[in-house]
PDB file of C-alpha atoms and ligand atoms in Angstrom:
ATOM      1  CA  UNK A   1     -35.969  23.204 -27.766  1.00 68.00           C
ATOM      2  CA  UNK A   2     -36.465  21.282 -24.542  1.00 77.00           C
ATOM      3  CA  UNK A   3     -36.762  18.971 -26.542  1.00 80.00           C
ATOM      4  CA  UNK A   4     -33.524  18.636 -28.081  1.00 79.00           C
ATOM      5  CA  UNK A   5     -31.969  19.719 -25.058  1.00 80.00           C
ATOM      6  CA  UNK A   6     -33.732  16.326 -23.243  1.00 81.00           C
ATOM      7  CA  UNK A   7     -32.620  14.095 -26.707  1.00 80.00           C
ATOM      8  CA  UNK A   8     -28.939  15.834 -26.052  1.00 80.00           C
ATOM      9  CA  UNK A   9     -29.771  14.198 -22.790  1.00 82.00           C
ATOM     10  CA  UNK A  10     -31.150  11.282 -23.548  1.00 80.00           C
ATOM     11  CA  UNK A  11     -27.833  11.167 -26.091  1.00 78.00           C
ATOM     12  CA  UNK A  12     -25.067  11.740 -23.450  1.00 78.00           C
ATOM     13  CA  UNK A  13     -26.551   8.824 -21.077  1.00 79.00           C
ATOM     14  CA  UNK A  14     -27.069   6.496 -23.243  1.00 75.00           C
ATOM     15  CA  UNK A  15     -23.625   6.870 -23.983  1.00 76.00           C
ATOM     16  CA  UNK A  16     -21.854   6.882 -20.994  1.00 75.00           C
ATOM     17  CA  UNK A  17     -24.290   4.098 -19.680  1.00 73.00           C
ATOM     18  CA  UNK A  18     -23.056   2.553 -22.914  1.00 74.00           C
ATOM     19  CA  UNK A  19     -18.622   3.075 -21.850  1.00 74.00           C
ATOM     20  CA  UNK A  20     -20.264   1.933 -18.383  1.00 70.00           C
ATOM     21  CA  UNK A  21     -21.089  -1.622 -19.507  1.00 70.00           C
ATOM     22  CA  UNK A  22     -17.650  -2.386 -21.484  1.00 70.00           C
ATOM     23  CA  UNK A  23     -15.288  -1.072 -19.354  1.00 69.00           C
ATOM     24  CA  UNK A  24     -17.118  -3.252 -16.452  1.00 64.00           C
ATOM     25  CA  UNK A  25     -16.565  -5.906 -18.987  1.00 63.00           C
ATOM     26  CA  UNK A  26     -13.505  -5.529 -19.625  1.00 62.00           C
ATOM     27  CA  UNK A  27     -12.709  -5.372 -16.209  1.00 60.00           C
ATOM     28  CA  UNK A  28     -13.689  -8.500 -15.419  1.00 57.00           C
ATOM     29  CA  UNK A  29     -11.255  -9.588 -18.081  1.00 53.00           C
ATOM     30  CA  UNK A  30     -14.130 -10.913 -20.015  1.00 56.00           C
ATOM     31  CA  UNK A  31     -13.564  -9.652 -23.267  1.00 56.00           C
ATOM     32  CA  UNK A  32      -9.273 -10.424 -23.092  1.00 63.00           C
ATOM     33  CA  UNK A  33      -8.218 -14.006 -24.855  1.00 72.00           C
ATOM     34  CA  UNK A  34      -5.772 -14.862 -23.597  1.00 76.00           C
ATOM     35  CA  UNK A  35      -3.291 -17.279 -24.321  1.00 84.00           C
ATOM     36  CA  UNK A  36      -3.181 -20.839 -22.337  1.00 84.00           C
ATOM     37  CA  UNK A  37      -0.233 -20.886 -20.614  1.00 83.00           C
ATOM     38  CA  UNK A  38       1.375 -24.347 -19.483  1.00 82.00           C
ATOM     39  CA  UNK A  39       2.135 -23.482 -15.324  1.00 77.00           C
ATOM     40  CA  UNK A  40       5.412 -24.462 -14.749  1.00 80.00           C
ATOM     41  CA  UNK A  41       5.862 -25.864 -10.705  1.00 77.00           C
ATOM     42  CA  UNK A  42       1.943 -25.817 -10.211  1.00 79.00           C
ATOM     43  CA  UNK A  43       0.571 -28.555  -7.809  1.00 80.00           C
ATOM     44  CA  UNK A  44      -3.121 -29.244  -7.321  1.00 83.00           C
ATOM     45  CA  UNK A  45      -3.383 -28.673  -3.329  1.00 87.00           C
ATOM     46  CA  UNK A  46      -5.278 -31.063  -2.036  1.00 87.00           C
ATOM     47  CA  UNK A  47      -8.346 -29.847   0.910  1.00 88.00           C
ATOM     48  CA  UNK A  48      -9.159 -26.862  -1.225  1.00 91.00           C
ATOM     49  CA  UNK A  49     -12.463 -26.949  -2.913  1.00 87.00           C
ATOM     50  CA  UNK A  50     -13.971 -24.646  -1.447  1.00 89.00           C
ATOM     51  CA  UNK A  51     -11.878 -22.169  -2.599  1.00 88.00           C
ATOM     52  CA  UNK A  52      -9.555 -20.187  -1.031  1.00 92.00           C
ATOM     53  CA  UNK A  53      -9.171 -16.456  -0.838  1.00 93.00           C
ATOM     54  CA  UNK A  54      -5.681 -15.160   0.376  1.00 95.00           C
ATOM     55  CA  UNK A  55      -2.469 -16.258   0.805  1.00 96.00           C
ATOM     56  CA  UNK A  56       0.442 -14.997   3.718  1.00 96.00           C
ATOM     57  CA  UNK A  57       3.146 -17.020   3.797  1.00 95.00           C
ATOM     58  CA  UNK A  58       5.706 -17.638   6.267  1.00 96.00           C
ATOM     59  CA  UNK A  59      10.007 -17.542   6.626  1.00 95.00           C
ATOM     60  CA  UNK A  60       9.663 -21.248   7.138  1.00 95.00           C
ATOM     61  CA  UNK A  61       7.974 -22.355   4.154  1.00 96.00           C
ATOM     62  CA  UNK A  62       4.180 -22.152   6.534  1.00 97.00           C
ATOM     63  CA  UNK A  63       1.129 -20.642   4.569  1.00 97.00           C
ATOM     64  CA  UNK A  64      -2.412 -19.529   5.745  1.00 98.00           C
ATOM     65  CA  UNK A  65      -4.893 -19.642   4.171  1.00 97.00           C
ATOM     66  CA  UNK A  66      -8.299 -18.307   4.070  1.00 97.00           C
ATOM     67  CA  UNK A  67     -11.315 -20.704   2.369  1.00 96.00           C
ATOM     68  CA  UNK A  68     -14.681 -19.576   2.528  1.00 93.00           C
ATOM     69  CA  UNK A  69     -15.953 -15.669   1.927  1.00 94.00           C
ATOM     70  CA  UNK A  70     -18.935 -14.758   1.508  1.00 91.00           C
ATOM     71  CA  UNK A  71     -18.957 -11.526  -1.060  1.00 85.00           C
ATOM     72  CA  UNK A  72     -22.002  -9.599  -2.966  1.00 75.00           C
ATOM     73  CA  UNK A  73     -22.451 -10.497  -5.702  1.00 75.00           C
ATOM     74  CA  UNK A  74     -19.523 -13.461  -5.959  1.00 80.00           C
ATOM     75  CA  UNK A  75     -20.433 -17.165  -5.987  1.00 84.00           C
ATOM     76  CA  UNK A  76     -19.357 -19.461  -3.142  1.00 87.00           C
ATOM     77  CA  UNK A  77     -18.895 -22.631  -3.410  1.00 87.00           C
ATOM     78  CA  UNK A  78     -20.822 -24.011   0.269  1.00 90.00           C
ATOM     79  CA  UNK A  79     -22.512 -21.466   0.922  1.00 89.00           C
ATOM     80  CA  UNK A  80     -23.852 -23.186   4.536  1.00 91.00           C
ATOM     81  CA  UNK A  81     -20.629 -23.249   5.346  1.00 93.00           C
ATOM     82  CA  UNK A  82     -18.533 -20.768   7.132  1.00 95.00           C
ATOM     83  CA  UNK A  83     -15.420 -19.607   6.366  1.00 95.00           C
ATOM     84  CA  UNK A  84     -11.827 -21.196   7.274  1.00 96.00           C
ATOM     85  CA  UNK A  85      -8.068 -20.734   7.673  1.00 98.00           C
ATOM     86  CA  UNK A  86      -6.436 -23.461   7.099  1.00 98.00           C
ATOM     87  CA  UNK A  87      -1.805 -24.602   6.732  1.00 98.00           C
ATOM     88  CA  UNK A  88       0.728 -26.325   4.091  1.00 96.00           C
ATOM     89  CA  UNK A  89       3.338 -26.646   4.945  1.00 95.00           C
ATOM     90  CA  UNK A  90       4.904 -25.363   1.172  1.00 92.00           C
ATOM     91  CA  UNK A  91       8.115 -27.640   1.854  1.00 93.00           C
ATOM     92  CA  UNK A  92       6.182 -31.062   1.133  1.00 91.00           C
ATOM     93  CA  UNK A  93       6.734 -32.779  -2.094  1.00 86.00           C
ATOM     94  CA  UNK A  94       2.661 -33.006  -2.383  1.00 87.00           C
ATOM     95  CA  UNK A  95       1.273 -30.388   0.829  1.00 90.00           C
ATOM     96  CA  UNK A  96      -1.776 -30.902   1.166  1.00 92.00           C
ATOM     97  CA  UNK A  97      -4.020 -27.807   3.586  1.00 95.00           C
ATOM     98  CA  UNK A  98      -4.904 -28.671   7.241  1.00 96.00           C
ATOM     99  CA  UNK A  99      -8.083 -26.388   8.130  1.00 96.00           C
ATOM    100  CA  UNK A 100      -6.541 -24.545  11.595  1.00 97.00           C
ATOM    101  CA  UNK A 101      -8.814 -24.980  14.970  1.00 96.00           C
ATOM    102  CA  UNK A 102      -9.984 -21.927  16.497  1.00 97.00           C
ATOM    103  CA  UNK A 103     -10.267 -21.733  19.650  1.00 93.00           C
ATOM    104  CA  UNK A 104     -11.026 -19.687  23.689  1.00 91.00           C
ATOM    105  CA  UNK A 105     -14.412 -18.427  22.559  1.00 91.00           C
ATOM    106  CA  UNK A 106     -14.651 -17.291  18.958  1.00 95.00           C
ATOM    107  CA  UNK A 107     -17.899 -16.995  16.494  1.00 95.00           C
ATOM    108  CA  UNK A 108     -16.611 -20.033  14.143  1.00 95.00           C
ATOM    109  CA  UNK A 109     -19.922 -19.705  12.988  1.00 96.00           C
ATOM    110  CA  UNK A 110     -19.784 -16.835  11.023  1.00 96.00           C
ATOM    111  CA  UNK A 111     -16.714 -16.406  10.397  1.00 97.00           C
ATOM    112  CA  UNK A 112     -16.017 -15.034   7.006  1.00 96.00           C
ATOM    113  CA  UNK A 113     -12.438 -14.556   6.209  1.00 97.00           C
ATOM    114  CA  UNK A 114     -11.651 -12.502   3.497  1.00 96.00           C
ATOM    115  CA  UNK A 115      -7.855 -10.334   3.429  1.00 96.00           C
ATOM    116  CA  UNK A 116      -5.011 -12.335   5.633  1.00 98.00           C
ATOM    117  CA  UNK A 117      -1.262 -10.998   6.975  1.00 97.00           C
ATOM    118  CA  UNK A 118       0.906 -12.774   9.595  1.00 97.00           C
ATOM    119  CA  UNK A 119       2.715 -10.295  11.924  1.00 95.00           C
ATOM    120  CA  UNK A 120       6.392 -12.426  13.636  1.00 95.00           C
ATOM    121  CA  UNK A 121       7.581  -9.944  16.873  1.00 94.00           C
ATOM    122  CA  UNK A 122      11.074 -10.231  18.398  1.00 94.00           C
ATOM    123  CA  UNK A 123       9.875 -13.727  20.117  1.00 96.00           C
ATOM    124  CA  UNK A 124       9.668 -15.459  16.904  1.00 96.00           C
ATOM    125  CA  UNK A 125       5.156 -15.444  18.212  1.00 97.00           C
ATOM    126  CA  UNK A 126       3.831 -16.034  14.575  1.00 98.00           C
ATOM    127  CA  UNK A 127       0.198 -14.148  14.985  1.00 98.00           C
ATOM    128  CA  UNK A 128      -1.755 -14.270  12.915  1.00 98.00           C
ATOM    129  CA  UNK A 129      -4.636 -10.535  11.373  1.00 98.00           C
ATOM    130  CA  UNK A 130      -7.395 -11.183   9.649  1.00 98.00           C
ATOM    131  CA  UNK A 131      -9.890  -9.106   7.614  1.00 98.00           C
ATOM    132  CA  UNK A 132     -13.429 -10.623   9.001  1.00 98.00           C
ATOM    133  CA  UNK A 133     -17.384 -10.103   7.734  1.00 95.00           C
ATOM    134  CA  UNK A 134     -19.305 -11.094  10.565  1.00 95.00           C
ATOM    135  CA  UNK A 135     -22.836 -10.470   8.809  1.00 92.00           C
ATOM    136  CA  UNK A 136     -21.652  -9.181   6.925  1.00 87.00           C
ATOM    137  CA  UNK A 137     -19.727  -6.359   8.248  1.00 93.00           C
ATOM    138  CA  UNK A 138     -16.079  -5.768   8.653  1.00 95.00           C
ATOM    139  CA  UNK A 139     -13.742  -6.492  11.793  1.00 97.00           C
ATOM    140  CA  UNK A 140      -9.909  -7.105  11.761  1.00 98.00           C
ATOM    141  CA  UNK A 141      -9.667  -9.974  13.876  1.00 98.00           C
ATOM    142  CA  UNK A 142      -6.218 -11.331  15.386  1.00 98.00           C
ATOM    143  CA  UNK A 143      -5.284 -14.813  15.752  1.00 98.00           C
ATOM    144  CA  UNK A 144      -1.620 -16.893  17.888  1.00 98.00           C
ATOM    145  CA  UNK A 145      -0.675 -18.691  16.061  1.00 98.00           C
ATOM    146  CA  UNK A 146       0.795 -22.151  18.211  1.00 97.00           C
ATOM    147  CA  UNK A 147       2.695 -24.454  16.107  1.00 94.00           C
ATOM    148  CA  UNK A 148       2.424 -27.869  17.623  1.00 94.00           C
ATOM    149  CA  UNK A 149      -1.076 -27.674  17.906  1.00 94.00           C
ATOM    150  CA  UNK A 150      -1.636 -26.725  14.121  1.00 94.00           C
ATOM    151  CA  UNK A 151      -4.443 -24.001  15.863  1.00 97.00           C
ATOM    152  CA  UNK A 152      -4.737 -20.394  16.120  1.00 98.00           C
ATOM    153  CA  UNK A 153      -5.872 -18.301  20.371  1.00 98.00           C
ATOM    154  CA  UNK A 154      -8.402 -15.866  18.977  1.00 98.00           C
ATOM    155  CA  UNK A 155      -7.071 -12.911  20.538  1.00 98.00           C
ATOM    156  CA  UNK A 156      -9.077  -9.766  19.782  1.00 97.00           C
ATOM    157  CA  UNK A 157     -11.420  -8.333  17.231  1.00 97.00           C
ATOM    158  CA  UNK A 158     -10.736  -5.197  16.756  1.00 98.00           C
ATOM    159  CA  UNK A 159     -13.809  -2.541  14.572  1.00 97.00           C
ATOM    160  CA  UNK A 160     -13.640   1.294  13.717  1.00 97.00           C
ATOM    161  CA  UNK A 161     -16.207   3.094  11.739  1.00 94.00           C
ATOM    162  CA  UNK A 162     -13.613   3.584   9.171  1.00 94.00           C
ATOM    163  CA  UNK A 163     -12.818  -0.097   9.102  1.00 94.00           C
ATOM    164  CA  UNK A 164     -15.753  -0.481   6.558  1.00 91.00           C
ATOM    165  CA  UNK A 165     -15.799  -2.969   3.950  1.00 91.00           C
ATOM    166  CA  UNK A 166     -12.612  -3.450   4.431  1.00 94.00           C
ATOM    167  CA  UNK A 167     -11.256  -6.548   1.279  1.00 94.00           C
ATOM    168  CA  UNK A 168      -7.198  -6.404   2.528  1.00 95.00           C
ATOM    169  CA  UNK A 169      -4.962  -5.557   4.900  1.00 95.00           C
ATOM    170  CA  UNK A 170      -1.647  -5.516   5.744  1.00 93.00           C
ATOM    171  CA  UNK A 171       0.212  -5.981   9.191  1.00 95.00           C
ATOM    172  CA  UNK A 172       3.220  -3.616  10.404  1.00 91.00           C
ATOM    173  CA  UNK A 173       3.954  -4.177  13.495  1.00 93.00           C
ATOM    174  CA  UNK A 174       2.248  -5.186  16.621  1.00 96.00           C
ATOM    175  CA  UNK A 175      -2.038  -3.416  16.042  1.00 96.00           C
ATOM    176  CA  UNK A 176      -0.992  -1.326  12.786  1.00 95.00           C
ATOM    177  CA  UNK A 177      -1.385  -2.017   9.575  1.00 95.00           C
ATOM    178  CA  UNK A 178      -2.305  -0.402   6.301  1.00 93.00           C
ATOM    179  CA  UNK A 179      -6.235  -1.594   5.126  1.00 94.00           C
ATOM    180  CA  UNK A 180      -7.553  -1.622   0.874  1.00 93.00           C
ATOM    181  CA  UNK A 181     -11.448  -0.061   1.406  1.00 91.00           C
ATOM    182  CA  UNK A 182     -12.659  -1.905  -2.302  1.00 86.00           C
ATOM    183  CA  UNK A 183     -15.808  -0.319  -2.160  1.00 82.00           C
ATOM    184  CA  UNK A 184     -18.016   2.888  -0.093  1.00 79.00           C
ATOM    185  CA  UNK A 185     -21.359   2.146   0.136  1.00 80.00           C
ATOM    186  CA  UNK A 186     -22.486  -1.457   2.529  1.00 75.00           C
ATOM    187  CA  UNK A 187     -26.351  -1.326   0.627  1.00 78.00           C
ATOM    188  CA  UNK A 188     -25.942  -4.640  -1.713  1.00 78.00           C
ATOM    189  CA  UNK A 189     -27.262  -2.282  -4.677  1.00 84.00           C
ATOM    190  CA  UNK A 190     -25.290   0.642  -3.253  1.00 84.00           C
ATOM    191  CA  UNK A 191     -22.070  -1.350  -3.947  1.00 79.00           C
ATOM    192  CA  UNK A 192     -22.953  -2.890  -7.182  1.00 80.00           C
ATOM    193  CA  UNK A 193     -24.017   0.233  -8.188  1.00 84.00           C
ATOM    194  CA  UNK A 194     -20.576   1.846  -7.654  1.00 80.00           C
ATOM    195  CA  UNK A 195     -18.413  -0.966  -8.607  1.00 77.00           C
ATOM    196  CA  UNK A 196     -20.411  -0.643 -11.811  1.00 79.00           C
ATOM    197  CA  UNK A 197     -19.964   3.377 -12.397  1.00 84.00           C
ATOM    198  CA  UNK A 198     -16.305   3.190 -11.236  1.00 81.00           C
ATOM    199  CA  UNK A 199     -16.306   6.341  -9.442  1.00 82.00           C
ATOM    200  CA  UNK A 200     -12.553   6.018  -8.065  1.00 82.00           C
ATOM    201  CA  UNK A 201     -13.859   6.549  -4.160  1.00 83.00           C
ATOM    202  CA  UNK A 202     -12.091   4.257  -2.499  1.00 86.00           C
ATOM    203  CA  UNK A 203      -9.502   3.598  -0.296  1.00 88.00           C
ATOM    204  CA  UNK A 204      -6.705   3.236   2.564  1.00 90.00           C
ATOM    205  CA  UNK A 205      -7.206   2.941   5.872  1.00 92.00           C
ATOM    206  CA  UNK A 206      -3.727   3.200   8.355  1.00 93.00           C
ATOM    207  CA  UNK A 207      -4.990   1.407  11.751  1.00 97.00           C
ATOM    208  CA  UNK A 208      -2.698   2.286  14.575  1.00 97.00           C
ATOM    209  CA  UNK A 209      -4.551   1.762  18.516  1.00 96.00           C
ATOM    210  CA  UNK A 210      -3.010   5.323  18.338  1.00 95.00           C
ATOM    211  CA  UNK A 211      -4.946   7.039  14.957  1.00 96.00           C
ATOM    212  CA  UNK A 212      -6.793   5.835  12.501  1.00 96.00           C
ATOM    213  CA  UNK A 213      -6.429   7.754   8.753  1.00 95.00           C
ATOM    214  CA  UNK A 214      -7.472   7.858   5.728  1.00 92.00           C
ATOM    215  CA  UNK A 215      -3.954   7.147   3.254  1.00 88.00           C
ATOM    216  CA  UNK A 216      -4.752   6.896  -0.024  1.00 86.00           C
ATOM    217  CA  UNK A 217      -7.810   7.294  -2.140  1.00 84.00           C
ATOM    218  CA  UNK A 218      -8.925   7.944  -6.423  1.00 83.00           C
ATOM    219  CA  UNK A 219      -8.821   4.057  -6.152  1.00 80.00           C
ATOM    220  CA  UNK A 220     -10.863   2.128  -8.367  1.00 78.00           C
ATOM    221  CA  UNK A 221     -11.169  -0.702  -6.324  1.00 78.00           C
ATOM    222  CA  UNK A 222      -8.473  -1.065  -3.562  1.00 81.00           C
ATOM    223  CA  UNK A 223      -7.465  -4.991  -3.919  1.00 85.00           C
ATOM    224  CA  UNK A 224      -4.317  -6.532  -2.662  1.00 87.00           C
ATOM    225  CA  UNK A 225      -1.833  -4.184  -0.278  1.00 88.00           C
ATOM    226  CA  UNK A 226       1.360  -5.628   0.334  1.00 83.00           C
ATOM    227  CA  UNK A 227       4.234  -3.336   1.946  1.00 80.00           C
ATOM    228  CA  UNK A 228       8.267  -3.749  -0.275  1.00 76.00           C
ATOM    229  CA  UNK A 229      10.728  -3.575   2.459  1.00 74.00           C
ATOM    230  CA  UNK A 230      11.671  -0.404   2.485  1.00 76.00           C
ATOM    231  CA  UNK A 231       7.276  -0.696   3.963  1.00 71.00           C
ATOM    232  CA  UNK A 232       6.137   1.095   0.268  1.00 66.00           C
ATOM    233  CA  UNK A 233       3.610  -0.254   0.029  1.00 64.00           C
ATOM    234  CA  UNK A 234       0.802  -1.024  -2.436  1.00 64.00           C
ATOM    235  CA  UNK A 235      -1.912  -2.064  -4.029  1.00 61.00           C
ATOM    236  CA  UNK A 236      -3.522  -3.869  -7.047  1.00 59.00           C
ATOM    237  CA  UNK A 237      -6.776  -2.441  -8.435  1.00 54.00           C
ATOM    238  CA  UNK A 238      -9.505  -6.173  -9.200  1.00 47.00           C
ATOM    239  CA  UNK A 239      -8.816  -8.027 -11.936  1.00 40.00           C
ATOM    240  CA  UNK A 240      -9.612 -11.217 -12.730  1.00 35.00           C
ATOM    241  CA  UNK A 241      -9.154 -13.750 -15.494  1.00 34.00           C
ATOM    242  CA  UNK A 242     -10.384 -15.682 -17.134  1.00 38.00           C
ATOM    243  CA  UNK A 243      -9.322 -18.770 -18.714  1.00 34.00           C
ATOM    244  CA  UNK A 244     -10.022 -19.360 -23.053  1.00 37.00           C
ATOM    245  CA  UNK A 245     -11.547 -22.827 -21.430  1.00 33.00           C
TER     246      UNK A 245
HETATM  247  C1  NAG B   1     -16.660 -28.198   1.312  1.00 71.69           C
HETATM  248  O1  NAG B   1     -18.560 -27.501   1.660  1.00 71.69           O
HETATM  249  C2  NAG B   1     -18.761 -28.963   1.457  1.00 71.69           C
HETATM  250  C3  NAG B   1     -20.147 -28.448   2.095  1.00 71.69           C
HETATM  251  O2  NAG B   1     -21.079 -27.741   0.704  1.00 71.69           O
HETATM  252  C4  NAG B   1     -18.476 -29.946   2.999  1.00 71.69           C
HETATM  253  O3  NAG B   1     -19.665 -30.356   3.632  1.00 71.69           O
HETATM  254  C5  NAG B   1     -17.677 -30.035   2.418  1.00 71.69           C
HETATM  255  O4  NAG B   1     -16.755 -30.955   4.268  1.00 71.69           O
HETATM  256  C6  NAG B   1     -16.358 -28.766   2.931  1.00 71.69           C
HETATM  257  N1  NAG B   1     -14.328 -28.846   2.529  1.00 71.69           N
HETATM  258  C7  NAG B   1     -13.835 -28.175   3.896  1.00 71.69           C
HETATM  259  C8  NAG B   1     -12.797 -28.847   2.900  1.00 71.69           C
HETATM  260  O5  NAG B   1     -14.338 -27.208   3.889  1.00 71.69           O
END
């Protein structure tokens, strides 16, 4: 009887691992066939050879791009280079990425930018909020954009015990944003195991100076987040497409 139970358990565990493996492969697009489509109106932006992570576009057509993310399990093109923020002007016919200078004593060596989001106040000052992973922690950095100097002035680092494994943010007002957490554990092995098991326990946080709270959970991997004009927001699950070539 004990043997039978053991065999049943073994069978069930193997079936579970098999199912998880398939789901994991599928979620990364590894077994999906796609028809190749020629990109329309696409130009290669020079100056971003070390990769780009997130983009946020201002109404004027200026776009910020975060680059150089170092993240567990993800390939990195320049492991010894710190992360950077680039600016492109989408009004130009052949826009070129220009690295933005960062001033005001910000520690650039450990800059590891992930999701970004802009906010324009009533005086038309542009602020850039950046999810940062210095030494694999999660902070949110606030910069003021100086358009004439093409630079970012560091204003503030936001830290909070709930701001862990942050992936992306969308800013609603001064120091007020929603943020996605794409995994729960911070330990590298546990984080990978967690993604593999797909436990649906990643979440969306609301942050304001007065209140920080989890507002939604149960996502397989809460990734990008953006807000619609009526201020209803949505999250997209991590999804990678691999070209047939
Ligand atoms: C990309 O990384 C290499 C080092 O691996 C560095 O020399 C180069 O300046 C980087 N390019 C940009 C645009 O950051």
